[in-house]
Short mmCIF file of C-alpha atoms and ligand atoms in Angstrom, two decimals:
data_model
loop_
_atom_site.label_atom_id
_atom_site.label_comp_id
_atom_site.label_asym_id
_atom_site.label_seq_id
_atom_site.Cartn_x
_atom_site.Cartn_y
_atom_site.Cartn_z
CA UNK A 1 0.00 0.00 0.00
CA UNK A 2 1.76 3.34 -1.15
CA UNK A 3 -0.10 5.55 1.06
CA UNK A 4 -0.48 9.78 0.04
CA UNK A 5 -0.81 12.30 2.63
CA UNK A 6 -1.03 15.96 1.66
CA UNK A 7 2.02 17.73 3.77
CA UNK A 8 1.66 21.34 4.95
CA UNK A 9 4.97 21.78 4.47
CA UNK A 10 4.95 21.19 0.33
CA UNK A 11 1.24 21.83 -0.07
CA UNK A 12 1.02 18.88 -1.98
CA UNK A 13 0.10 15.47 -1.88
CA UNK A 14 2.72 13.28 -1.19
CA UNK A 15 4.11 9.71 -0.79
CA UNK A 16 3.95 9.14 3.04
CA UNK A 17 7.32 7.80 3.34
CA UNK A 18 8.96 7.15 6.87
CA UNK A 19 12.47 6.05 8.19
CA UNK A 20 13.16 3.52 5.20
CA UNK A 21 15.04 0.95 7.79
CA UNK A 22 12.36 -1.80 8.23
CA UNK A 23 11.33 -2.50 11.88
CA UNK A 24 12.27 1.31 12.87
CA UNK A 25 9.01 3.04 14.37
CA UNK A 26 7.16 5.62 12.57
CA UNK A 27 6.60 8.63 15.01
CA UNK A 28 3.69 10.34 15.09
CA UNK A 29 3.06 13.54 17.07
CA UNK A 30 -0.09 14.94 17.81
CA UNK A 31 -1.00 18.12 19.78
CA UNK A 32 -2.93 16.87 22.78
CA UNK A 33 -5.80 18.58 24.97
CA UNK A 34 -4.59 21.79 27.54
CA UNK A 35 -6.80 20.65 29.60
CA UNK A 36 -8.62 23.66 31.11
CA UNK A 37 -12.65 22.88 30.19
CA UNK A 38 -14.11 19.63 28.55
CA UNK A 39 -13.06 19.27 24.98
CA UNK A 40 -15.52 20.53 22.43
CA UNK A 41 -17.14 18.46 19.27
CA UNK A 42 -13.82 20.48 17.16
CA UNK A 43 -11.01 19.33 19.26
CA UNK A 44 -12.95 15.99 18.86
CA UNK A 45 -12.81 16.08 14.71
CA UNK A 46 -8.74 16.56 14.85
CA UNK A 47 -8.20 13.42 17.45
CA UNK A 48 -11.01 11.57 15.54
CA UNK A 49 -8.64 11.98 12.78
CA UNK A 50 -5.64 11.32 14.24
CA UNK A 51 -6.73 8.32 15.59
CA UNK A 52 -7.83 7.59 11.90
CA UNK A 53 -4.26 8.44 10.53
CA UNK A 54 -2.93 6.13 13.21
CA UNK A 55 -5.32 3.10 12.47
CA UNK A 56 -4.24 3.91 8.32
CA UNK A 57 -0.65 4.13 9.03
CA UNK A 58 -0.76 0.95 11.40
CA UNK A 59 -3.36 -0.78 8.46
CA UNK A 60 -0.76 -0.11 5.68
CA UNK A 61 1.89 -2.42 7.59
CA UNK A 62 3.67 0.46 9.81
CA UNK A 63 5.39 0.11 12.99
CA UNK A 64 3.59 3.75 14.63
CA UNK A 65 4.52 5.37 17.68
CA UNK A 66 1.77 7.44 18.83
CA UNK A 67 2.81 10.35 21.24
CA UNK A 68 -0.02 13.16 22.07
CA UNK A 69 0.86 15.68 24.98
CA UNK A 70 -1.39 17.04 27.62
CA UNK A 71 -0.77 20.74 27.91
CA UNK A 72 -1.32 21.02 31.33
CA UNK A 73 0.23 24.57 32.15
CA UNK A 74 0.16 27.79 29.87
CA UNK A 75 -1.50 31.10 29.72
CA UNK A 76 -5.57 29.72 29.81
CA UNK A 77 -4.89 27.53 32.49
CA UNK A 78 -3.33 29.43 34.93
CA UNK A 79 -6.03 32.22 34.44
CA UNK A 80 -8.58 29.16 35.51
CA UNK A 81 -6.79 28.12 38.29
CA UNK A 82 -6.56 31.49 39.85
CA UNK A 83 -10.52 32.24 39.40
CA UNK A 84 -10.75 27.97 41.19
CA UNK A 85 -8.52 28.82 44.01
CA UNK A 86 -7.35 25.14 43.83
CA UNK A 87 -3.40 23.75 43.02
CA UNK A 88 -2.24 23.07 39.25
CA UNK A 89 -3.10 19.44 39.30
CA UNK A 90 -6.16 19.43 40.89
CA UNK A 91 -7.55 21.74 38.27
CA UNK A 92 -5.92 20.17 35.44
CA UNK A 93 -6.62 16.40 36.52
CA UNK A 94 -9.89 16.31 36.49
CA UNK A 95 -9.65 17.91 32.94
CA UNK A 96 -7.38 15.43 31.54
CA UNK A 97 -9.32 12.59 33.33
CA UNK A 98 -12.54 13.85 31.36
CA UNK A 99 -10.62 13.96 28.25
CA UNK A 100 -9.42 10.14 28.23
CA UNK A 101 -13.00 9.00 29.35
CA UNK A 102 -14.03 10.90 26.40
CA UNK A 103 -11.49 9.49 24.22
CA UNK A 104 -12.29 6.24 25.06
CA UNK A 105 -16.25 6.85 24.29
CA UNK A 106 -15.32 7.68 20.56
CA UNK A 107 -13.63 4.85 20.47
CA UNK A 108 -9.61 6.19 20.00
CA UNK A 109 -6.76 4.20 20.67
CA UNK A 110 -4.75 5.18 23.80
CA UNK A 111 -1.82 7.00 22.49
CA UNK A 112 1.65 4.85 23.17
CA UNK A 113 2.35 8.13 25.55
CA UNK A 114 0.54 11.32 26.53
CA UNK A 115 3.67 13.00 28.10
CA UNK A 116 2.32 15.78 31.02
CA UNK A 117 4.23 19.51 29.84
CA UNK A 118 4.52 19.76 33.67
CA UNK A 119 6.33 16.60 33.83
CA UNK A 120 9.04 17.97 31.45
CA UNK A 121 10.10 21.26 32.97
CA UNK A 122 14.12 19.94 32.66
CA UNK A 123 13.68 18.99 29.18
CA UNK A 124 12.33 22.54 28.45
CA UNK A 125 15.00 24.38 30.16
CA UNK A 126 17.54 22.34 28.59
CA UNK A 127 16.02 23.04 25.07
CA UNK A 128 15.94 26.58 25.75
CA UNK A 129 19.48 26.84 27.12
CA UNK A 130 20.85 25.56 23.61
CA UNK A 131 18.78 28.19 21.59
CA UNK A 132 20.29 30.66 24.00
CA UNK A 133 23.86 29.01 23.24
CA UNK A 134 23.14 29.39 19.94
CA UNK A 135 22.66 32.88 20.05
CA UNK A 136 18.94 32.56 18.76
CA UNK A 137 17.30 32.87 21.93
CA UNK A 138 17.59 35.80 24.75
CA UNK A 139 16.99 36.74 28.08
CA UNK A 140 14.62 39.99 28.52
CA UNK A 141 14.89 42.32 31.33
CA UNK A 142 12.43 40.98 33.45
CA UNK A 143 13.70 37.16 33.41
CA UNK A 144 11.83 36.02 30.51
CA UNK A 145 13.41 34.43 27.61
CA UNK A 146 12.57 35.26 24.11
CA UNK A 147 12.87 33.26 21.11
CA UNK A 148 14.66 35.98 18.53
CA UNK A 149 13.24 35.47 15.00
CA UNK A 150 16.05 37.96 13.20
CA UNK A 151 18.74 35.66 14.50
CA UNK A 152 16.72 32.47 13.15
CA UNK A 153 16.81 33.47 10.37
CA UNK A 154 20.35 35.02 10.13
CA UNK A 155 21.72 31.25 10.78
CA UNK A 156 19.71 30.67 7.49
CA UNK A 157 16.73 29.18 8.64
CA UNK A 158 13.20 29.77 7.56
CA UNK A 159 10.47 31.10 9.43
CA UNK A 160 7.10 30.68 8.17
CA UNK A 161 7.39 27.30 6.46
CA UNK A 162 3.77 25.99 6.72
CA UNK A 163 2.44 29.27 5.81
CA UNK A 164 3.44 32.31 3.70
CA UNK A 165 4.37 35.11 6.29
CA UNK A 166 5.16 38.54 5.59
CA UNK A 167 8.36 39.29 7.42
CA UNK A 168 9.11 42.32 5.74
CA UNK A 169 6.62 44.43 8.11
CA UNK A 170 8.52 43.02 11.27
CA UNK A 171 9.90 45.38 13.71
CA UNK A 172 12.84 44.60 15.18
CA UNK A 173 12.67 43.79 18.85
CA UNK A 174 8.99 43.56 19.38
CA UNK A 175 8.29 40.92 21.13
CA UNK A 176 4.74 38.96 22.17
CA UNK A 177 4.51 37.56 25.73
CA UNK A 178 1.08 35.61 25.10
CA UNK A 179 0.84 32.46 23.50
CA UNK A 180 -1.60 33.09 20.94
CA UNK A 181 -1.07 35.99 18.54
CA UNK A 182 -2.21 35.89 14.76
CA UNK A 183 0.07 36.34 11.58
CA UNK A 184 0.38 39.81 11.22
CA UNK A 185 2.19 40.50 14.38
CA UNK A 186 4.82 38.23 13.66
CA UNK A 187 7.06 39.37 16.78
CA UNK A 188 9.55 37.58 19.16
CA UNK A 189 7.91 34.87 21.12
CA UNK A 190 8.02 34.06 24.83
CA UNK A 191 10.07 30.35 25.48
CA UNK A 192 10.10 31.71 29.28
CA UNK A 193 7.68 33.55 31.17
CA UNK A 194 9.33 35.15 33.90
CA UNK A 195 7.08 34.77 37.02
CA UNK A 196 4.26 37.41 38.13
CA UNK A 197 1.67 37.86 41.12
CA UNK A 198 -1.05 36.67 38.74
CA UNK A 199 0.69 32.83 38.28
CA UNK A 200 0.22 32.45 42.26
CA UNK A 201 2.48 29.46 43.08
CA UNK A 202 2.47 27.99 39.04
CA UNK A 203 6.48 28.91 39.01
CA UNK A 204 9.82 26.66 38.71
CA UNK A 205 13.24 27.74 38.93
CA UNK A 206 15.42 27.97 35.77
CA UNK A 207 18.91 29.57 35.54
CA UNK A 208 17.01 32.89 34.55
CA UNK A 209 14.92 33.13 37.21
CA UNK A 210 11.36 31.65 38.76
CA UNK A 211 9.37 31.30 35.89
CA UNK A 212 6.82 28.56 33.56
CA UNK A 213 7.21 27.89 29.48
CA UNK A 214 5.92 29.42 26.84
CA UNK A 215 2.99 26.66 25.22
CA UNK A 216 4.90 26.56 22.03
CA UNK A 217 8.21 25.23 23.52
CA UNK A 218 6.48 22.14 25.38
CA UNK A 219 5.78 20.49 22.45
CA UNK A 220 9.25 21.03 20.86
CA UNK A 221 10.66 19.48 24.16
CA UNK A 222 8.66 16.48 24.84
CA UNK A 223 7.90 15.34 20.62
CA UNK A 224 11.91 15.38 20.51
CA UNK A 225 12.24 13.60 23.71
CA UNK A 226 9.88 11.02 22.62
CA UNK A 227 10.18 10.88 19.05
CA UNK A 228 13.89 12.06 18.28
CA UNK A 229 15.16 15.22 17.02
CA UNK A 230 13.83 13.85 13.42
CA UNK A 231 10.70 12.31 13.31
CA UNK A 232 8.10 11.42 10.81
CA UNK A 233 4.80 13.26 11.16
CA UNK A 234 3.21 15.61 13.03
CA UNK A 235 -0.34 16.58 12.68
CA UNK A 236 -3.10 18.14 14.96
CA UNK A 237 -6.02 20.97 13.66
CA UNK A 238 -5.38 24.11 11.31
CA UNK A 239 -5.83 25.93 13.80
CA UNK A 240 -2.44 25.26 15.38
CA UNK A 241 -0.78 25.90 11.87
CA UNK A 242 0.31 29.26 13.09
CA UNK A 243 1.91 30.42 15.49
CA UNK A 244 2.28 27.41 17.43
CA UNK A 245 3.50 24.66 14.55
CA UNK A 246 5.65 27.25 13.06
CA UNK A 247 6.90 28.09 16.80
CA UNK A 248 7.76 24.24 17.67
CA UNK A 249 9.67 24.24 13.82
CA UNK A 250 11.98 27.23 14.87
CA UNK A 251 12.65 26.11 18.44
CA UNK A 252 13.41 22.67 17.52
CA UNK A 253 15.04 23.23 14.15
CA UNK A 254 16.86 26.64 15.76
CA UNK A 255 18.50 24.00 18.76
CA UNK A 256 19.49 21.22 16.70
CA UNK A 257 20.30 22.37 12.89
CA UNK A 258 18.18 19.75 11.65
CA UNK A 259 14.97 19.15 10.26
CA UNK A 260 12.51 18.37 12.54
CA UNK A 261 9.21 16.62 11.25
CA UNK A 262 8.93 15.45 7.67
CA UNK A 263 5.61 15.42 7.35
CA UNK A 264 2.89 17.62 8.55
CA UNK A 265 -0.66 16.84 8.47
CA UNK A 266 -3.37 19.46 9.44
CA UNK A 267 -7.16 18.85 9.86
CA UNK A 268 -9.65 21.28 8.53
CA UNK A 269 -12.29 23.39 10.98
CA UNK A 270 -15.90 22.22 12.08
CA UNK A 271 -18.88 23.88 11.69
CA UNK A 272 -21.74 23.31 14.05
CA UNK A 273 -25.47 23.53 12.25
CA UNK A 274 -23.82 25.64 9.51
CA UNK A 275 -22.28 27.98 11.91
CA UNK A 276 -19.03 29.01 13.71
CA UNK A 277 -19.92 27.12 16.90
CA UNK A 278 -20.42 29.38 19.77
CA UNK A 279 -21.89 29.33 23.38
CA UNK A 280 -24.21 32.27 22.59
CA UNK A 281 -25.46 30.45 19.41
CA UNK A 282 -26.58 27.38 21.48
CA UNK A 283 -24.18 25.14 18.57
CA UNK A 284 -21.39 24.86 21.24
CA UNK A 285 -21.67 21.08 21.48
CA UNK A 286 -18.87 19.05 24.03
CA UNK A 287 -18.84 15.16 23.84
CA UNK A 288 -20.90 14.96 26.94
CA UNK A 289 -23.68 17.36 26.05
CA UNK A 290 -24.20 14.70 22.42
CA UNK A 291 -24.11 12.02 25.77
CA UNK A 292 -26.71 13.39 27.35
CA UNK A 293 -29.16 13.94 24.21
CA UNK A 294 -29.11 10.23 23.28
CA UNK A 295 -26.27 9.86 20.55
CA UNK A 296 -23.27 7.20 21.47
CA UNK A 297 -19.73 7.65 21.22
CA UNK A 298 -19.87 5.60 18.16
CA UNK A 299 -21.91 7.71 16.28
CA UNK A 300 -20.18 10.81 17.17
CA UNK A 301 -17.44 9.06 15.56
CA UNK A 302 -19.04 7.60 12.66
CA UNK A 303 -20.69 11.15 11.99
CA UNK A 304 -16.69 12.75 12.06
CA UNK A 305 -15.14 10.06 10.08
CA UNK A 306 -17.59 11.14 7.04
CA UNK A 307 -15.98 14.25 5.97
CA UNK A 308 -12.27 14.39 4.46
CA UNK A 309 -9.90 15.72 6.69
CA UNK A 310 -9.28 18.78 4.27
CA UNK A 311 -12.72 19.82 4.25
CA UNK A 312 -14.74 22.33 6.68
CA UNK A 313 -17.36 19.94 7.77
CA UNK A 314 -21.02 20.69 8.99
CA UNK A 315 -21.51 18.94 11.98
CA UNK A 316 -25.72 18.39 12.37
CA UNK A 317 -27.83 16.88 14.82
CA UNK A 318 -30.07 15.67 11.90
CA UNK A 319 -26.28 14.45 10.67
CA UNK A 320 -26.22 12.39 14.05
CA UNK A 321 -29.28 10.58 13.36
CA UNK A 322 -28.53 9.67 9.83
CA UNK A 323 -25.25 8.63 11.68
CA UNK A 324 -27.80 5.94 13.97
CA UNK A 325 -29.28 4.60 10.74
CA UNK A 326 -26.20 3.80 8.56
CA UNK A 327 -24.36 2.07 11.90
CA UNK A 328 -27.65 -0.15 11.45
CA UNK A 329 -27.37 -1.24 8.41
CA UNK A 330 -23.80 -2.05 9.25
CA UNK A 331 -24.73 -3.84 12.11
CA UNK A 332 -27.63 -5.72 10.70
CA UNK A 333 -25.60 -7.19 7.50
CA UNK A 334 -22.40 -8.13 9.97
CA UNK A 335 -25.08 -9.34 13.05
CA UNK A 336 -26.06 -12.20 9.53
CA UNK A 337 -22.59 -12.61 8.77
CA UNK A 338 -21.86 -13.54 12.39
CA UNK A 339 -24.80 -16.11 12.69
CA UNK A 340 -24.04 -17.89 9.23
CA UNK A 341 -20.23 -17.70 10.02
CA UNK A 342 -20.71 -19.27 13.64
CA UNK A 343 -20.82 -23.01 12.33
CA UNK A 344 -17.82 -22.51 10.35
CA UNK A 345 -14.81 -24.32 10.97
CA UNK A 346 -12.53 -21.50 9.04
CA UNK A 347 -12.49 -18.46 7.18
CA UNK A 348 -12.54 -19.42 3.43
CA UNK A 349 -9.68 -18.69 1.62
CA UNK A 350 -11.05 -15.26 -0.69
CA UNK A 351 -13.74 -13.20 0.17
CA UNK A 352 -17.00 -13.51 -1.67
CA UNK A 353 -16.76 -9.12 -2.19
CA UNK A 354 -13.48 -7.17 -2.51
CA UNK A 355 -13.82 -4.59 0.23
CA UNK A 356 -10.49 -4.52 1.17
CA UNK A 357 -8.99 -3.77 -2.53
CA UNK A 358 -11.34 -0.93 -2.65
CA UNK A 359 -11.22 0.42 0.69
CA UNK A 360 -7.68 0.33 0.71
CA UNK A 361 -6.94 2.12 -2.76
CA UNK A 362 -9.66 4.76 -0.99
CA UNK A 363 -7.43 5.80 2.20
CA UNK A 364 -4.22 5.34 0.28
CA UNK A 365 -5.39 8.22 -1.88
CA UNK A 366 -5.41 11.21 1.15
CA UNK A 367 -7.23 8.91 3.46
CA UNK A 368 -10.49 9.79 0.73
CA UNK A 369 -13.14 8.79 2.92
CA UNK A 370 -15.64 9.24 1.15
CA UNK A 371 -14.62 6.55 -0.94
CA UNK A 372 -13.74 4.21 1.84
CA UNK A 373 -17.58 4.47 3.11
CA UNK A 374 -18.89 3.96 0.01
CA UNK A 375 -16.62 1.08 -0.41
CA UNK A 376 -18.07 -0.49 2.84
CA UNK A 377 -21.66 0.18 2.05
CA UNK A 378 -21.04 -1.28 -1.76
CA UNK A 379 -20.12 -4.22 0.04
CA UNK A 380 -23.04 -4.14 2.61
CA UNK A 381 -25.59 -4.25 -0.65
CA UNK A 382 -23.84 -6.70 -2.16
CA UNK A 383 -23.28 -8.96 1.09
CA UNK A 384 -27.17 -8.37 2.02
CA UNK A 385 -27.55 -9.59 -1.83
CA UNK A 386 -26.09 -12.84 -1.21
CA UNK A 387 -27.59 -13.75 2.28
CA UNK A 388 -30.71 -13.19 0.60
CA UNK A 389 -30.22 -15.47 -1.98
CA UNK A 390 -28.27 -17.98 0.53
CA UNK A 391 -25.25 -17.45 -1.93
CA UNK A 392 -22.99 -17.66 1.31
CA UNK A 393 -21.44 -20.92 2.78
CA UNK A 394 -20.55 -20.50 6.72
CA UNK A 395 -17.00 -20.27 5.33
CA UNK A 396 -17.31 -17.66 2.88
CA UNK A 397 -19.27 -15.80 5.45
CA UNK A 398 -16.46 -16.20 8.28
CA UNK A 399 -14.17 -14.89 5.10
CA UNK A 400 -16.44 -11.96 4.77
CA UNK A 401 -16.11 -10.97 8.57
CA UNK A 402 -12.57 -11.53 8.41
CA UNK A 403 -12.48 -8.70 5.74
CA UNK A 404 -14.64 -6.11 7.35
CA UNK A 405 -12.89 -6.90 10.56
CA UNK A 406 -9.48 -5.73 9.15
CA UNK A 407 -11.53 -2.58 7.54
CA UNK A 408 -13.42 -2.03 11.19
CA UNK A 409 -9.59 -1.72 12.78
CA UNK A 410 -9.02 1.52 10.89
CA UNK A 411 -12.91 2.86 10.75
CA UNK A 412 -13.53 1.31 14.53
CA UNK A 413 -17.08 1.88 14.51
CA UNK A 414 -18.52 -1.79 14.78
CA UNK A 415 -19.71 -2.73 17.51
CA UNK A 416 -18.90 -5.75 19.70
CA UNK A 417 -20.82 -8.60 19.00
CA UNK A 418 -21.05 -9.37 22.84
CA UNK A 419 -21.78 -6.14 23.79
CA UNK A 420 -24.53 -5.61 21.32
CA UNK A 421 -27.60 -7.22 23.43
CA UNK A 422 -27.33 -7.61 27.48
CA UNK A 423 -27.03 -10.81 28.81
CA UNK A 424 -30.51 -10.57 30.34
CA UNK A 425 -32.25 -10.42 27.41
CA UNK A 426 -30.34 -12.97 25.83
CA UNK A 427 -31.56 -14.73 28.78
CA UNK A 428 -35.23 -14.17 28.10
CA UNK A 429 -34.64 -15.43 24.56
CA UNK A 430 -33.92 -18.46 25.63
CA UNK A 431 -36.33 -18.65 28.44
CA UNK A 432 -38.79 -18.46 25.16
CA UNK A 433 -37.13 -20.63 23.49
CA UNK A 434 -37.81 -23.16 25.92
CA UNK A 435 -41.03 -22.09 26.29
CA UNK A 436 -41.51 -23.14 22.92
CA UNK A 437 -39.77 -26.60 22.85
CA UNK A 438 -42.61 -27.00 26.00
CA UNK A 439 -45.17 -25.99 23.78
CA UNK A 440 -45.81 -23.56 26.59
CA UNK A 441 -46.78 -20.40 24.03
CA UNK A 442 -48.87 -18.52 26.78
CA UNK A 443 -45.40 -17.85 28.26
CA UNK A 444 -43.28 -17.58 24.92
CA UNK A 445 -45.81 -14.67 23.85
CA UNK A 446 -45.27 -13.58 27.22
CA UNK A 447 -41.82 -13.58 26.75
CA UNK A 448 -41.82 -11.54 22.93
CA UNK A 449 -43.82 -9.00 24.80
CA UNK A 450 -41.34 -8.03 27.65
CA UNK A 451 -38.36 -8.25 25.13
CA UNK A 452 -40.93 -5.99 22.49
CA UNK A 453 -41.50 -3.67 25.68
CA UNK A 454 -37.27 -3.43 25.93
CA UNK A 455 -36.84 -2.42 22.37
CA UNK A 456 -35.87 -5.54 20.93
CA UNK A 457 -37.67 -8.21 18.18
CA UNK A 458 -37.17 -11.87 17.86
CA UNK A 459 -36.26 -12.87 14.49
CA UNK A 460 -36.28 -16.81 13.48
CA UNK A 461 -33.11 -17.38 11.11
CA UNK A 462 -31.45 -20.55 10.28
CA UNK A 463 -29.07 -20.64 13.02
CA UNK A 464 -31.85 -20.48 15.73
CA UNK A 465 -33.88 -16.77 16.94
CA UNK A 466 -32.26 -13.58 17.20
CA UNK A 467 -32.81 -10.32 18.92
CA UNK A 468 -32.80 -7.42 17.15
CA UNK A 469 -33.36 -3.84 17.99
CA UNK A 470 -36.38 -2.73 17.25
ZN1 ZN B 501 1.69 21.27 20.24
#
């Protein structure tokens, strides 16, 4: 599988093409939460689709090492925890608790390590030391350090490679002590905040005084301590494209003189019923307010992983429904496959329907999605087709699950076949079914009843009755 990712860095589409020595790891960084408030239906598209860029990169045969950060101190945060009156962690913990119970509702792999910033203070200081050895970096009056963007770029290097930047309007020496600043006031950016009243006991030492990092510097620190001063890709929401991308590329490529990420991958914005989403607009939607309406994890997920990663995407309630009814027919055709296949004593060799061929040539071109569903649905028809007809032998139907198995471990929205129906209604089914054998049908009707009253149907297939949702 020759897999093509478009790279911020060439604005093109490009062969995705790690460390060529077999066995080495891929690394992939992704900006993680800062965890100040619950994370919002937008963070959720970008680590929906890293997790899908994982599950690709680990379906196409790579080794992947997975590293996301938890921004756990910076500007936001430390405004919080002043208005909470409680310490650092106990703000930030139950934040970052939230986030991984969330993450593991949508159904995204644990990252191999979710490195804490506060957990990496020496590894910051150290990084910062060897810009200011370098020359590119500089103590301010007050005991901050700034990152200088002249002297960058006077050791040849370029600032402003994901994005065009006018540098030509910069004034030399101004300098921006907040983390987030847009494009047109390029300026000198803080790597060290000296400490003020306002930071109340968020302060370590350094060797220019009590102080915290700058946002941008964390992630240089702890993706090079995890991943090397090289590593492969690097992806998280457009958002982040400037400053703070093009901040970790000039820390990390200012320190070491060498290129630091090969590959950057950015996801596009969401929209939320057609709109910017915003508290006062009533669209402002986080994972636990979908929760508490009804929806599932898995069809938050489902309903993210329909638009391509490049695209602004319309995020709809009405979208969340349609979400419930296409899981269903997914479910339905598999829940067959699952009851022919039981009897089987192995998978036939080939697959009745080429899913994988299709699916595959689909997320090898940009991780086109679009094509990848349709792929999956083409073969839902055509699968339905054949149970229909009873085209399908128990072994061509274990084949089949093998296939949408392999497709469900980059998509992972199917759901567990154990999970699907509670053991005490699969209890009651066969309470009826006994019923039955006794001729007893006063208490089988019984039975249908209560299981109609739960939401669930009995269906009578060849392998015996089923439940199914109603
Ligand atoms: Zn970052």
């Amino acid at each position: 599988m020759v897999l093509k990712l478009f790279n911020t860095l060439t604005r093109s589409v490009q062969e995705f093409a790690p460390s060529a020595i077999p066995g080495l790891t891929t690394g992939m960084y992704c900006c993680g939460p800062t965890v100040y408030d619950y994370a919002h239906i937008g963070n959720w598209r970008t680590f929906v689709f890293a997790d899908l860029v994982r599950r690709t990169l680990e379906f196409a045969g790579l080794n992947v090492r997975h590293v996301m950060n938890i921004t756990d101190v910076e500007d936001k945060i430390i405004r919080r925890v002043q208005e909470n009156g409680q310490t650092l962690r106990e703000f930030t913990g139950r934040f970052e608790a939230a986030f991984f119970d969330d993450l593991k509702a949508l159904n995204c792999l644990l990252p191999h390590q979710t490195p804490r910033a506060t957990e990496h203070i020496p590894e910051i200081v150290a990084l910062i030391e060897r810009l200011v050895a370098r020359g590119i970096a500089y103590p301010a009056g007050d005991g901050s350090v700034y990152f200088s963007i002249a002297k960058y770029r006077g050791c040849g290097c370029c600032y402003g490679q994901l994005l065009k930047l006018n540098l030509e309007e910069l004034r030399v020496g101004e300098r921006v002590a907040t983390d987030e600043y847009d494009k047109e006031s390029v300026a000198d950016f803080a790597l060290w905040k000296a400490r003020v009243p306002g930071d109340g006991a968020v302060f370590w030492p350094s060797p220019w005084g009590e102080g915290r990092p700058g946002w941008h510097i964390e992630c240089s620190a702890m993706s090079m301590k995890a991943l090397g001063e090289t590593f492969d890709l690097h992806l998280g929401g457009e958002d982040l494209k400037f400053p703070h991308h093009e901040d970790e590329i000039a820390q990390s490529e200012g320190a070491t003189g060498q290129p630091f990420v090969k590959h950057w991958l950015h996801g596009a914005h969401l929209l939320v019923e057609g709109r910017k989403m915003s508290k006062s607009l009533g669209n402002f939607f986080t994972l636990r307010d979908l929760l508490a309406k009804g929806f599932t994890g898995r069809e938050v997920r489902y309903l993210l992983l329909t638009a391509h990663y490049r695209e602004t995407f319309n995020f709809t309630l009405d979208g969340l429904a349609g979400a419930k009814s296409a899981l269903a027919r997914i479910d339905e055709c598999v829940g067959k496959l699952r009851a022919l296949a039981a009897p089987a004593a192995a998978p036939a060799a080939t697959a009745p329907a080429g899913l994988l061929t299709g699916f595959a040539a689909a997320l090898a071109n940009d991780l086109n999605i679009s094509a990848a569903w349709a792929a999956v649905f083409e073969w839902v028809r055509d699968t339905n087709k054949r149970l229909a007809e009873n085209a399908l032998t128990p072994e061509a139907a274990a084949a089949a699950l093998a296939e949408w198995e392999r497709v469900d471990a980059v998509l992972g929205v199917g759901a567990k076949p154990d999970l699907a129906i509670p053991p005490d209604l699969m209890a009651l089914l066969a309470a009826r079914q006994a019923a039955r054998q006794a001729r007893d049908f006063k208490r089988s009707d019984a039975i249908r009843d209560e299981l109609k009253a739960k939401g669930w149907t009995i269906e009578d297939t060849p392998g015996g009755p089923k439940l199914k949702k109603i």
